[in-house]
mmCIF file of C-alpha atoms in Angstrom:
data_model
loop_
_atom_site.group_PDB
_atom_site.id
_atom_site.type_symbol
_atom_site.label_atom_id
_atom_site.label_comp_id
_atom_site.label_asym_id
_atom_site.label_seq_id
_atom_site.Cartn_x
_atom_site.Cartn_y
_atom_site.Cartn_z
ATOM 1 C CA GLY A 1 0.000 0.000 0.000
ATOM 2 C CA GLU A 2 0.858 3.657 0.004
ATOM 3 C CA GLY A 3 3.847 4.553 2.118
ATOM 4 C CA THR A 4 5.533 1.178 1.694
ATOM 5 C CA ALA A 5 8.381 2.554 -0.423
ATOM 6 C CA GLU A 6 9.091 5.341 2.042
ATOM 7 C CA ALA A 7 8.976 3.015 5.074
ATOM 8 C CA LEU A 8 11.284 0.443 3.477
ATOM 9 C CA THR A 9 13.649 3.142 2.263
ATOM 10 C CA LYS A 10 13.977 4.653 5.729
ATOM 11 C CA ALA A 11 14.439 1.200 7.291
ATOM 12 C CA ASN A 12 17.314 0.593 4.859
ATOM 13 C CA ASN A 13 19.076 3.930 5.482
ATOM 14 C CA GLY A 14 18.067 5.271 2.090
ATOM 15 C CA PHE A 15 16.632 8.376 0.506
ATOM 16 C CA MET A 16 13.500 9.164 -1.450
ATOM 17 C CA HIS A 17 13.971 10.635 -4.922
ATOM 18 C CA SER A 18 11.530 12.600 -7.060
ATOM 19 C CA VAL A 19 11.332 12.211 -10.810
ATOM 20 C CA GLN A 20 9.167 13.745 -13.538
ATOM 21 C CA VAL A 21 7.179 11.025 -15.299
ATOM 22 C CA HIS A 22 4.061 10.568 -17.385
ATOM 23 C CA GLY A 23 0.924 9.544 -15.522
ATOM 24 C CA PRO A 24 -1.561 6.904 -16.650
ATOM 25 C CA LEU A 25 -3.016 9.182 -19.348
ATOM 26 C CA GLY A 26 0.282 10.841 -20.306
ATOM 27 C CA LYS A 27 0.055 13.953 -18.133
ATOM 28 C CA GLU A 28 3.391 14.924 -16.559
ATOM 29 C CA LEU A 29 3.636 14.524 -12.807
ATOM 30 C CA THR A 30 6.186 14.071 -10.052
ATOM 31 C CA ALA A 31 6.565 10.555 -8.664
ATOM 32 C CA GLN A 32 8.813 9.262 -5.921
ATOM 33 C CA PHE A 33 10.853 6.134 -5.350
ATOM 34 C CA GLY A 34 13.392 5.095 -2.750
ATOM 35 C CA VAL A 35 17.028 4.090 -3.045
ATOM 36 C CA TYR A 36 18.401 2.075 -0.138
ATOM 37 C CA GLY A 37 21.618 3.040 1.595
ATOM 38 C CA ASP A 38 23.543 0.493 -0.482
ATOM 39 C CA GLY A 39 22.882 2.659 -3.558
ATOM 40 C CA LYS A 40 22.046 -0.431 -5.601
ATOM 41 C CA SER A 41 18.504 -1.232 -4.463
ATOM 42 C CA ALA A 42 15.363 0.712 -5.350
ATOM 43 C CA VAL A 43 11.828 0.411 -4.073
ATOM 44 C CA LEU A 44 8.856 1.861 -5.913
ATOM 45 C CA GLU A 45 5.103 1.895 -5.880
ATOM 46 C CA MET A 46 3.555 1.541 -9.317
ATOM 47 C CA SER A 47 0.633 3.650 -8.145
ATOM 48 C CA SER A 48 2.859 6.736 -7.765
ATOM 49 C CA ALA A 49 3.143 6.972 -11.569
ATOM 50 C CA SER A 50 0.379 4.708 -12.898
ATOM 51 C CA GLY A 51 -2.197 4.690 -10.110
ATOM 52 C CA LEU A 52 -5.952 5.017 -9.825
ATOM 53 C CA PRO A 53 -5.718 7.977 -7.407
ATOM 54 C CA LEU A 54 -4.092 9.991 -10.221
ATOM 55 C CA LEU A 55 -7.305 9.901 -12.255
ATOM 56 C CA LYS A 56 -10.770 11.321 -11.810
ATOM 57 C CA GLU A 57 -13.531 8.725 -11.819
ATOM 58 C CA GLU A 58 -14.613 9.730 -15.347
ATOM 59 C CA GLU A 59 -11.027 9.370 -16.661
ATOM 60 C CA ARG A 60 -10.727 5.712 -15.729
ATOM 61 C CA ASN A 61 -10.343 3.594 -18.859
ATOM 62 C CA PRO A 62 -7.808 0.729 -18.925
ATOM 63 C CA MET A 63 -7.918 0.672 -22.717
ATOM 64 C CA LEU A 64 -6.215 4.094 -22.675
ATOM 65 C CA THR A 65 -4.051 4.076 -19.527
ATOM 66 C CA SER A 66 -0.380 3.171 -19.511
ATOM 67 C CA THR A 67 2.407 2.055 -17.177
ATOM 68 C CA TYR A 68 4.888 4.230 -19.100
ATOM 69 C CA GLY A 69 5.572 6.404 -16.040
ATOM 70 C CA THR A 70 6.485 3.339 -13.982
ATOM 71 C CA GLY A 71 9.101 2.533 -16.623
ATOM 72 C CA GLU A 72 10.410 6.092 -16.351
ATOM 73 C CA ILE A 73 10.891 5.601 -12.604
ATOM 74 C CA ILE A 74 12.826 2.394 -13.248
ATOM 75 C CA ALA A 75 14.960 4.102 -15.908
ATOM 76 C CA ASP A 76 15.844 6.903 -13.480
ATOM 77 C CA ALA A 77 16.798 4.386 -10.793
ATOM 78 C CA LEU A 78 18.900 2.426 -13.304
ATOM 79 C CA HIS A 79 20.843 5.604 -14.134
ATOM 80 C CA ARG A 80 21.426 6.165 -10.407
ATOM 81 C CA GLY A 81 23.142 2.758 -10.242
ATOM 82 C CA CYS A 82 20.281 0.604 -8.943
ATOM 83 C CA ARG A 83 20.209 -3.010 -10.113
ATOM 84 C CA LYS A 84 17.830 -4.552 -7.570
ATOM 85 C CA PHE A 85 14.198 -3.486 -7.566
ATOM 86 C CA LEU A 86 11.243 -4.084 -5.303
ATOM 87 C CA ALA A 87 8.075 -2.916 -7.043
ATOM 88 C CA GLY A 88 4.671 -2.748 -5.415
ATOM 89 C CA ILE A 89 2.009 -3.143 -8.090
ATOM 90 C CA GLY A 90 -1.197 -2.415 -6.170
ATOM 91 C CA GLY A 91 -3.574 0.397 -7.024
ATOM 92 C CA SER A 92 -2.728 0.742 -10.696
ATOM 93 C CA ALA A 93 -5.077 2.357 -13.200
ATOM 94 C CA THR A 94 -3.731 0.169 -15.969
ATOM 95 C CA ASN A 95 -4.199 -3.141 -17.755
ATOM 96 C CA ASP A 96 -1.424 -2.967 -20.358
ATOM 97 C CA ALA A 97 0.577 -6.039 -19.244
ATOM 98 C CA GLY A 98 3.534 -3.732 -18.541
ATOM 99 C CA MET A 99 3.731 -2.722 -22.197
ATOM 100 C CA GLY A 100 3.970 0.978 -21.318
ATOM 101 C CA MET A 101 6.677 0.337 -18.725
ATOM 102 C CA LEU A 102 8.679 -1.734 -21.193
ATOM 103 C CA SER A 103 8.279 0.981 -23.854
ATOM 104 C CA ALA A 104 9.860 3.503 -21.475
ATOM 105 C CA LEU A 105 12.762 1.074 -21.046
ATOM 106 C CA GLY A 106 13.466 0.795 -24.778
ATOM 107 C CA TYR A 107 11.228 -1.997 -26.053
ATOM 108 C CA ARG A 108 9.289 -1.215 -29.212
ATOM 109 C CA PHE A 109 6.004 -2.948 -29.908
ATOM 110 C CA LEU A 110 5.114 -3.082 -33.588
ATOM 111 C CA ASP A 111 1.840 -3.697 -35.403
ATOM 112 C CA SER A 112 1.439 -5.708 -38.624
ATOM 113 C CA GLU A 113 2.661 -2.737 -40.711
ATOM 114 C CA GLY A 114 5.734 -2.088 -38.558
ATOM 115 C CA ASN A 115 4.259 0.953 -36.804
ATOM 116 C CA VAL A 116 5.251 1.538 -33.164
ATOM 117 C CA LEU A 117 2.314 1.079 -30.809
ATOM 118 C CA GLU A 118 1.717 3.041 -27.629
ATOM 119 C CA GLY A 119 1.941 0.949 -24.480
ATOM 120 C CA LYS A 120 -1.683 0.845 -23.376
ATOM 121 C CA GLY A 121 -4.471 -1.696 -23.058
ATOM 122 C CA GLU A 122 -6.005 -1.167 -26.479
ATOM 123 C CA SER A 123 -2.642 -1.908 -28.138
ATOM 124 C CA LEU A 124 -2.167 -5.399 -26.663
ATOM 125 C CA ALA A 125 -4.109 -7.222 -29.393
ATOM 126 C CA LYS A 126 -2.385 -5.240 -32.173
ATOM 127 C CA VAL A 127 1.209 -6.240 -31.343
ATOM 128 C CA ARG A 128 2.766 -8.452 -34.010
ATOM 129 C CA SER A 129 6.438 -8.164 -33.105
ATOM 130 C CA ILE A 130 8.692 -6.864 -30.354
ATOM 131 C CA ASP A 131 11.947 -5.026 -31.032
ATOM 132 C CA ASP A 132 14.405 -5.145 -28.143
ATOM 133 C CA SER A 133 17.371 -3.574 -29.954
ATOM 134 C CA SER A 134 17.152 -0.344 -27.905
ATOM 135 C CA VAL A 135 16.507 -1.820 -24.475
ATOM 136 C CA GLU A 136 18.071 0.035 -21.560
ATOM 137 C CA LYS A 137 21.410 -1.793 -21.194
ATOM 138 C CA TYR A 138 21.378 -1.788 -17.397
ATOM 139 C CA LEU A 139 17.979 -3.474 -17.393
ATOM 140 C CA LEU A 140 19.590 -6.741 -18.452
ATOM 141 C CA GLU A 141 21.827 -6.647 -15.356
ATOM 142 C CA SER A 142 18.928 -6.085 -12.973
ATOM 143 C CA GLU A 143 16.779 -8.173 -10.659
ATOM 144 C CA PHE A 144 13.105 -7.446 -9.965
ATOM 145 C CA ILE A 145 10.909 -8.584 -7.107
ATOM 146 C CA ILE A 146 7.222 -7.792 -7.512
ATOM 147 C CA ALA A 147 5.274 -7.112 -4.318
ATOM 148 C CA CYS A 148 1.687 -8.209 -4.699
ATOM 149 C CA ASP A 149 -0.891 -9.262 -2.132
ATOM 150 C CA VAL A 150 -3.071 -11.320 -4.488
ATOM 151 C CA ASP A 151 -2.623 -14.513 -6.450
ATOM 152 C CA SER A 152 -4.295 -14.459 -9.830
ATOM 153 C CA PRO A 153 -3.435 -15.635 -13.326
ATOM 154 C CA PHE A 154 -2.351 -13.294 -16.112
ATOM 155 C CA CYS A 155 -5.534 -13.780 -18.114
ATOM 156 C CA GLY A 156 -8.780 -15.718 -18.107
ATOM 157 C CA ARG A 157 -11.887 -15.368 -15.909
ATOM 158 C CA GLU A 158 -9.725 -15.008 -12.775
ATOM 159 C CA GLY A 159 -7.122 -12.810 -14.502
ATOM 160 C CA ALA A 160 -6.279 -9.120 -14.419
ATOM 161 C CA ALA A 161 -8.902 -7.828 -16.869
ATOM 162 C CA TYR A 162 -11.855 -9.656 -15.332
ATOM 163 C CA VAL A 163 -10.921 -9.204 -11.675
ATOM 164 C CA TYR A 164 -9.458 -5.672 -11.696
ATOM 165 C CA GLY A 165 -10.840 -4.163 -14.899
ATOM 166 C CA PRO A 166 -14.115 -2.929 -13.386
ATOM 167 C CA GLN A 167 -12.383 -0.857 -10.671
ATOM 168 C CA LYS A 168 -10.261 0.698 -13.418
ATOM 169 C CA GLY A 169 -13.330 1.746 -15.417
ATOM 170 C CA ALA A 170 -13.631 -1.174 -17.834
ATOM 171 C CA THR A 171 -17.005 -2.050 -19.311
ATOM 172 C CA PRO A 172 -17.840 -5.726 -19.976
ATOM 173 C CA GLU A 173 -16.826 -5.211 -23.632
ATOM 174 C CA MET A 174 -13.510 -3.676 -22.598
ATOM 175 C CA ILE A 175 -12.858 -6.554 -20.223
ATOM 176 C CA GLU A 176 -13.277 -9.088 -23.026
ATOM 177 C CA ALA A 177 -11.022 -7.059 -25.353
ATOM 178 C CA LEU A 178 -8.366 -6.577 -22.668
ATOM 179 C CA ASP A 179 -8.362 -10.257 -21.758
ATOM 180 C CA ALA A 180 -8.053 -11.271 -25.420
ATOM 181 C CA GLY A 181 -5.208 -8.749 -25.757
ATOM 182 C CA MET A 182 -3.460 -10.171 -22.680
ATOM 183 C CA LYS A 183 -3.697 -13.709 -24.136
ATOM 184 C CA HIS A 184 -2.308 -12.521 -27.464
ATOM 185 C CA PHE A 185 0.487 -10.562 -25.777
ATOM 186 C CA ALA A 186 1.444 -13.570 -23.642
ATOM 187 C CA GLU A 187 1.727 -15.731 -26.760
ATOM 188 C CA LEU A 188 4.228 -13.282 -28.266
#
């Protein structure tokens, strides 16, 4: 939950850092993450860049929201020397399978005509290939631990779109499209 990154950072003799990122709908905002005293470990809350509290009720739409800002936090931490990450994923406004986050870290998701797709829910079903030639080099040297208090599959009736889509503003039609997109994305 909120405050976890700050509490863990303080407990590990670290400091909180602020970084300008893009929120779930692309609006610039300031997010925070912690770097432990070892200078190599970062802790972040996905919700600080990609969270539901950043949107008004009428703005909630997981077809259009993105985790891009979460990727920007990770990129900043990578450039500060961090190689170990603890990421809390609760409270997100997104259902993009991390596509936005990965886009911010150098992955390019291409449609059938070779056009670069934005990392958001509606793009999941359109991806035909993934280009990793520009991936953040330090990412490949890093370790990630995902902090999550639920156990659910990636897709299907108990998966992200069906279980969490409604709180993120998804209609039944959106839920079906997002779940189909998640299945397609997983196959790639």
